[in-house]
Amino acid sequence: MKLIDGKKIADEIKTEMAIEVRKMIDAGQRVPHLAAVLVGEDPASQTYVAHKEKACKEVGFTSSLYRYPESMSEKDLLEAVEFLNRDDEVDGFIVQLPLPKHISPEKIIKAINPKKDVDGFHPMNIGNMVLNLPAYISATPYGILQLMKHSGIETEGKNCVVAGRSNIVGTPLSILLSRNNKDANCTVTLCHSKTKNLKEVCAGADILIVAMGQLEFIKADMVKEGAVVIDVGMHRVPSTETKSGFRLKGDVAFDEVSKKCSMITPVPGGVGLMTVVALLMNTMKAAKNEIYG
Ligand code: NAP
């Protein structure tokens, strides 16, 4: 079994990006600028945003964080989005989800200028992605594609099962992996909570990608011998062994599944790190006007 080292791949991409930023500075250009909007005090969201800020610093991007209280109104958040849409110094920005219950995430996402939508959640970017036109691809699927490409995972003619059909992970990933291109040319089955015989379907996969949000749901008997397993799940599990008081685990029962597959992503150290890198890649594209000219 080979561990897919998300940290190593993420570091390699970040090193290349830092070189590119250095060249931009030498050419007298402004460095890419990623802004993040954080509403409320959700601990996981605060951690994700902190990781994004740290990654920006590592590659030399400018980052800015707009923090607002949980009580912020939808109208005020729409104004904050509009402010960032108009700020020429900001190349791309994200509104960290989830939002407080009184704010519609759909309304907020639709208000983001698609040209600055580096999270790739705007309907225009999703639509372009489906049509195989230039688009910002949402960070987690984009990061997984990078992870697969850099790990040399063969996709042509392979049976891929994606477990979980969320708008931000499973559904876009299922579309991207069934493209007619070198790095993503699978026959894809998309599973969800109404799928019959999930165990058998998963056990038929050459490549199994799990984004279910169910702690260690995928056991060894659901995985084919020699399969590639990508675990998107992220769960904070209480732990007395860490300073933070918790440790991260995935949707896959790593200890038993890793004995059976040919390649697997660990949690942490797999998909999560690549998600942040993919966001940086999208921000670089925004700074260079690569998607929408
Ligand atoms: P989500 O919106 O909760 O969707 C979960 C999907 O899994 C749904 O499609 C659901 O089916 C399906 N599902 C749930 N239980 C199932 C079961 N018992 N059998 C079959 N299907 C089942 O999830 P998400 O936002 O995609 O996130 C999934 C996981 O990835 C979470 O742990 C999340 O924290 C993690 N995540 C990680 C990253 C990262 O950067 N590493 C990024 C995003 C998410 P239905 O549609 O029928 O309900």
Coordinates of N, CA and C in Angstrom, one line a residue, residues 9-151:
I9 N 2.7 16.8 -1.9 CA 2.2 17.3 -3.2 C 1.8 18.8 -3.0
A10 N 1.2 19.1 -1.9 CA 0.8 20.5 -1.6 C 2.0 21.4 -1.5
D11 N 3.0 20.9 -0.8 CA 4.3 21.7 -0.6 C 5.0 21.9 -2.0
E12 N 5.0 20.9 -2.8 CA 5.6 21.1 -4.2 C 4.9 22.1 -5.0
I13 N 3.5 22.1 -5.0 CA 2.8 23.1 -5.7 C 3.0 24.5 -5.1
K14 N 3.0 24.5 -3.8 CA 3.2 25.9 -3.2 C 4.6 26.4 -3.5
T15 N 5.6 25.6 -3.5 CA 6.9 26.0 -3.9 C 6.9 26.6 -5.3
E16 N 6.3 25.9 -6.2 CA 6.2 26.4 -7.6 C 5.5 27.8 -7.6
M17 N 4.4 27.9 -6.8 CA 3.6 29.1 -6.8 C 4.4 30.2 -6.2
A18 N 5.2 29.9 -5.2 CA 6.0 31.0 -4.6 C 7.0 31.6 -5.6
I19 N 7.6 30.7 -6.4 CA 8.5 31.1 -7.5 C 7.8 32.0 -8.5
E20 N 6.6 31.7 -8.8 CA 5.8 32.5 -9.8 C 5.5 33.9 -9.1
V21 N 5.2 33.9 -7.9 CA 4.9 35.1 -7.2 C 6.2 36.0 -7.2
R22 N 7.3 35.4 -6.9 CA 8.6 36.1 -6.9 C 8.8 36.8 -8.3
K23 N 8.4 36.0 -9.4 CA 8.6 36.6 -10.7 C 7.7 37.8 -11.0
M24 N 6.5 37.7 -10.4 CA 5.5 38.8 -10.5 C 6.0 40.0 -9.8
I25 N 6.6 39.8 -8.7 CA 7.2 41.0 -7.9 C 8.4 41.6 -8.7
D26 N 9.2 40.7 -9.2 CA 10.4 41.2 -10.0 C 9.9 42.0 -11.3
A27 N 8.7 41.6 -11.8 CA 8.2 42.2 -13.0 C 7.4 43.5 -12.6
G28 N 7.4 43.8 -11.3 CA 6.7 45.0 -10.9 C 5.2 44.8 -10.8
Q29 N 4.7 43.6 -10.8 CA 3.3 43.4 -10.7 C 2.8 43.2 -9.3
R30 N 1.5 43.5 -9.1 CA 0.9 43.3 -7.8 C 0.8 41.8 -7.5
V31 N 1.0 41.3 -6.3 CA 0.9 39.9 -6.0 C -0.6 39.5 -5.9
P32 N -1.0 38.3 -6.1 CA -2.4 37.9 -6.0 C -2.9 38.1 -4.6
H33 N -4.2 38.5 -4.5 CA -4.8 38.9 -3.2 C -6.1 38.0 -3.1
L34 N -6.1 37.2 -2.0 CA -7.3 36.4 -1.6 C -7.9 37.0 -0.4
A35 N -9.2 37.3 -0.5 CA -9.9 37.8 0.7 C -10.8 36.7 1.2
A36 N -11.1 36.7 2.5 CA -12.0 35.7 3.1 C -13.0 36.5 4.0
V37 N -14.3 36.0 3.9 CA -15.3 36.6 4.8 C -15.7 35.5 5.8
L38 N -15.7 35.8 7.1 CA -16.0 34.9 8.1 C -17.1 35.5 9.0
V39 N -18.3 34.8 9.0 CA -19.4 35.3 9.8 C -19.6 34.3 11.0
G40 N -19.6 34.8 12.2 CA -19.8 34.0 13.4 C -18.5 33.4 13.9
E41 N -18.7 32.4 14.8 CA -17.5 31.9 15.6 C -17.3 30.4 15.4
D42 N -17.9 29.8 14.4 CA -17.8 28.4 14.2 C -16.3 28.0 14.3
P43 N -15.9 27.1 15.2 CA -14.5 26.8 15.4 C -13.9 26.1 14.1
A44 N -14.6 25.2 13.5 CA -14.0 24.6 12.3 C -13.8 25.7 11.2
S45 N -14.7 26.6 11.0 CA -14.6 27.6 10.0 C -13.4 28.5 10.3
Q46 N -13.2 28.8 11.6 CA -12.1 29.7 12.0 C -10.7 28.9 11.7
T47 N -10.7 27.6 11.9 CA -9.5 26.9 11.6 C -9.2 26.9 10.1
Y48 N -10.3 26.6 9.3 CA -10.1 26.6 7.8 C -9.6 27.9 7.3
V49 N -10.2 29.0 7.8 CA -9.8 30.4 7.3 C -8.3 30.6 7.7
A50 N -8.0 30.2 9.0 CA -6.6 30.4 9.4 C -5.6 29.6 8.5
H51 N -6.0 28.4 8.1 CA -5.1 27.6 7.2 C -5.0 28.4 5.9
K52 N -6.1 28.9 5.4 CA -6.0 29.6 4.1 C -5.1 30.9 4.2
E53 N -5.2 31.6 5.3 CA -4.3 32.8 5.5 C -2.9 32.4 5.6
K54 N -2.6 31.3 6.3 CA -1.2 30.8 6.4 C -0.7 30.4 5.1
A55 N -1.5 29.7 4.3 CA -1.0 29.2 3.0 C -0.7 30.4 2.1
C56 N -1.6 31.5 2.1 CA -1.3 32.7 1.4 C 0.1 33.3 1.7
K57 N 0.3 33.3 3.0 CA 1.6 33.9 3.5 C 2.8 33.0 2.9
E58 N 2.6 31.7 3.0 CA 3.7 30.8 2.5 C 4.1 31.1 1.0
V59 N 3.1 31.4 0.2 CA 3.4 31.5 -1.2 C 3.6 33.0 -1.6
G60 N 3.4 33.9 -0.7 CA 3.6 35.3 -0.9 C 2.4 36.1 -1.4
F61 N 1.2 35.5 -1.3 CA 0.0 36.2 -1.7 C -0.4 37.2 -0.6
T62 N -1.1 38.2 -1.0 CA -1.8 39.1 0.1 C -3.0 38.4 0.5
S63 N -3.3 38.4 1.8 CA -4.6 37.9 2.2 C -5.3 38.9 3.2
S64 N -6.6 38.9 3.1 CA -7.3 39.7 4.1 C -8.5 39.0 4.6
L65 N -8.8 39.3 5.9 CA -9.9 38.6 6.5 C -10.9 39.6 7.0
Y66 N -12.2 39.4 6.6 CA -13.3 40.3 7.0 C -14.1 39.4 8.0
R67 N -14.1 39.8 9.3 CA -14.8 39.0 10.3 C -16.0 39.8 10.7
Y68 N -17.2 39.1 10.8 CA -18.4 39.7 11.2 C -19.1 38.9 12.3
P69 N -19.9 39.5 13.1 CA -20.6 38.7 14.2 C -21.7 37.9 13.6
E70 N -22.0 36.8 14.4 CA -23.1 35.9 14.0 C -24.4 36.6 13.7
S71 N -24.6 37.8 14.4 CA -25.9 38.5 14.3 C -25.9 39.3 13.0
M72 N -24.9 39.3 12.2 CA -24.9 40.1 10.9 C -26.1 39.8 10.1
S73 N -26.7 40.8 9.5 CA -27.9 40.6 8.7 C -27.5 40.1 7.3
E74 N -28.4 39.5 6.6 CA -28.2 39.1 5.2 C -27.9 40.3 4.3
K75 N -28.6 41.3 4.6 CA -28.4 42.6 3.8 C -27.0 43.1 3.9
D76 N -26.5 43.1 5.2 CA -25.2 43.7 5.4 C -24.1 42.7 4.8
L77 N -24.4 41.4 4.8 CA -23.4 40.5 4.2 C -23.4 40.7 2.7
L78 N -24.6 41.0 2.1 CA -24.6 41.2 0.6 C -23.9 42.5 0.3
E79 N -23.9 43.5 1.2 CA -23.2 44.7 1.0 C -21.7 44.4 1.1
A80 N -21.3 43.6 2.0 CA -19.9 43.3 2.2 C -19.3 42.5 0.9
V81 N -20.2 41.7 0.4 CA -19.8 40.9 -0.9 C -19.7 42.0 -2.0
E82 N -20.6 42.9 -2.1 CA -20.5 43.9 -3.2 C -19.3 44.7 -3.1
F83 N -18.9 45.0 -1.8 CA -17.7 45.8 -1.6 C -16.5 45.1 -2.2
L84 N -16.4 43.8 -1.9 CA -15.3 43.0 -2.4 C -15.4 42.8 -3.9
N85 N -16.6 42.7 -4.4 CA -16.7 42.6 -5.9 C -16.1 43.8 -6.6
R86 N -16.2 45.0 -5.9 CA -15.8 46.2 -6.5 C -14.3 46.6 -6.2
D87 N -13.7 45.9 -5.2 CA -12.4 46.2 -4.8 C -11.3 45.7 -5.8
D88 N -10.8 46.6 -6.6 CA -9.8 46.2 -7.7 C -8.5 45.5 -7.1
E89 N -8.3 45.7 -5.9 CA -7.1 45.2 -5.2 C -7.3 43.7 -4.8
V90 N -8.6 43.2 -4.9 CA -8.9 41.9 -4.5 C -9.1 41.0 -5.7
D91 N -8.3 40.0 -5.9 CA -8.5 39.1 -7.1 C -9.6 38.1 -7.0
G92 N -9.6 37.5 -5.8 CA -10.7 36.5 -5.5 C -11.0 36.5 -4.0
F93 N -12.3 36.1 -3.7 CA -12.6 36.0 -2.3 C -13.6 34.8 -2.1
I94 N -13.6 34.4 -0.8 CA -14.5 33.4 -0.4 C -15.4 33.8 0.7
V95 N -16.6 33.3 0.8 CA -17.4 33.5 2.0 C -17.4 32.2 2.7
Q96 N -16.8 32.1 3.8 CA -16.7 30.7 4.5 C -18.1 30.2 4.9
L97 N -18.3 29.0 4.5 CA -19.6 28.3 4.8 C -19.3 27.4 6.0
P98 N -20.3 27.0 6.8 CA -21.7 27.4 6.8 C -21.9 28.8 7.3
L99 N -23.0 29.4 6.9 CA -23.4 30.8 7.3 C -24.4 30.6 8.4
P100 N -24.6 31.6 9.3 CA -25.7 31.5 10.3 C -27.1 31.2 9.6
K101 N -28.0 30.6 10.3 CA -29.2 30.1 9.7 C -30.1 31.2 9.0
H102 N -30.0 32.4 9.5 CA -30.9 33.5 8.9 C -30.3 34.0 7.6
I103 N -29.2 33.5 7.2 CA -28.6 34.0 5.9 C -28.6 32.9 4.9
S104 N -29.2 33.2 3.7 CA -29.3 32.2 2.6 C -27.9 32.1 1.9
P105 N -27.3 30.9 2.0 CA -26.0 30.8 1.3 C -26.1 30.9 -0.2
E106 N -27.3 30.4 -0.8 CA -27.5 30.5 -2.2 C -27.5 32.0 -2.7
K107 N -28.2 32.9 -1.9 CA -28.3 34.3 -2.2 C -26.9 34.9 -2.2
I108 N -26.1 34.6 -1.2 CA -24.8 35.2 -1.0 C -23.9 34.7 -2.2
I109 N -23.9 33.4 -2.4 CA -23.0 32.9 -3.5 C -23.4 33.5 -4.9
K110 N -24.7 33.7 -5.1 CA -25.1 34.3 -6.4 C -24.6 35.7 -6.5
A111 N -24.4 36.4 -5.3 CA -24.1 37.8 -5.3 C -22.6 38.0 -5.6
I112 N -21.8 36.9 -5.5 CA -20.3 37.0 -5.7 C -20.1 37.2 -7.2
N113 N -19.3 38.1 -7.6 CA -18.9 38.2 -9.0 C -18.2 36.9 -9.5
P114 N -18.7 36.2 -10.5 CA -18.1 34.9 -10.9 C -16.7 35.0 -11.2
K115 N -16.2 36.2 -11.6 CA -14.8 36.4 -11.9 C -13.9 36.3 -10.7
K116 N -14.5 36.6 -9.5 CA -13.8 36.5 -8.3 C -14.1 35.3 -7.4
D117 N -15.0 34.5 -7.9 CA -15.5 33.3 -7.2 C -14.5 32.2 -7.2
V118 N -13.4 32.3 -6.4 CA -12.4 31.4 -6.4 C -12.7 30.1 -5.7
D119 N -13.9 30.1 -5.0 CA -14.4 28.8 -4.4 C -15.1 28.0 -5.5
G120 N -15.5 28.6 -6.6 CA -16.1 28.0 -7.7 C -17.5 27.5 -7.4
F121 N -18.2 28.2 -6.5 CA -19.6 27.8 -6.1 C -20.7 28.6 -6.9
H122 N -20.3 29.6 -7.6 CA -21.4 30.4 -8.3 C -21.9 29.6 -9.4
P123 N -23.3 29.7 -9.7 CA -23.9 28.9 -10.7 C -23.2 29.0 -12.1
M124 N -22.7 30.2 -12.4 CA -22.0 30.4 -13.7 C -20.7 29.5 -13.7
N125 N -20.0 29.5 -12.7 CA -18.8 28.6 -12.7 C -19.2 27.1 -12.7
I126 N -20.2 26.8 -12.0 CA -20.7 25.4 -12.0 C -21.1 25.0 -13.4
G127 N -21.9 25.9 -14.1 CA -22.4 25.7 -15.4 C -21.3 25.5 -16.4
N128 N -20.3 26.4 -16.3 CA -19.2 26.4 -17.3 C -18.4 25.1 -17.0
M129 N -18.3 24.7 -15.8 CA -17.5 23.5 -15.5 C -18.3 22.3 -16.1
V130 N -19.6 22.2 -16.0 CA -20.4 21.1 -16.6 C -20.2 21.0 -18.1
L131 N -20.1 22.2 -18.7 CA -20.0 22.3 -20.2 C -18.5 22.2 -20.6
N132 N -17.7 22.0 -19.7 CA -16.2 21.8 -20.0 C -15.6 23.1 -20.6
L133 N -16.2 24.2 -20.1 CA -15.7 25.6 -20.5 C -14.8 26.1 -19.4
P134 N -14.0 27.1 -19.7 CA -13.1 27.6 -18.6 C -14.0 28.0 -17.4
A135 N -13.6 27.6 -16.2 CA -14.4 27.9 -15.0 C -13.4 27.8 -13.8
Y136 N -13.8 28.4 -12.7 CA -13.2 28.1 -11.4 C -13.8 26.8 -10.9
I137 N -13.0 25.8 -10.7 CA -13.5 24.5 -10.2 C -13.4 24.6 -8.7
S138 N -14.5 24.2 -8.0 CA -14.5 24.3 -6.6 C -13.3 23.6 -5.9
A139 N -12.8 24.1 -4.9 CA -11.5 23.8 -4.4 C -11.3 22.3 -4.0
T140 N -12.2 21.7 -3.4 CA -12.0 20.3 -3.0 C -11.9 19.4 -4.2
P141 N -12.9 19.4 -5.1 CA -12.7 18.6 -6.3 C -11.4 18.9 -7.1
Y142 N -11.1 20.2 -7.2 CA -9.9 20.6 -7.9 C -8.7 20.0 -7.3
G143 N -8.7 20.1 -5.9 CA -7.5 19.6 -5.2 C -7.4 18.1 -5.3
I144 N -8.5 17.4 -5.4 CA -8.5 15.9 -5.5 C -8.0 15.6 -6.9
L145 N -8.4 16.3 -7.9 CA -7.8 16.1 -9.3 C -6.3 16.2 -9.3
Q146 N -5.9 17.3 -8.6 CA -4.4 17.5 -8.6 C -3.7 16.4 -7.8
L147 N -4.3 16.0 -6.7 CA -3.7 14.9 -5.9 C -3.6 13.6 -6.8
M148 N -4.6 13.3 -7.6 CA -4.6 12.1 -8.4 C -3.6 12.2 -9.5
K149 N -3.5 13.4 -10.1 CA -2.6 13.6 -11.2 C -1.2 13.5 -10.7
H150 N -0.8 14.2 -9.6 CA 0.5 14.1 -9.1 C 0.9 12.8 -8.5
S151 N -0.1 11.9 -8.2 CA 0.2 10.6 -7.7 C 0.3 9.6 -8.8

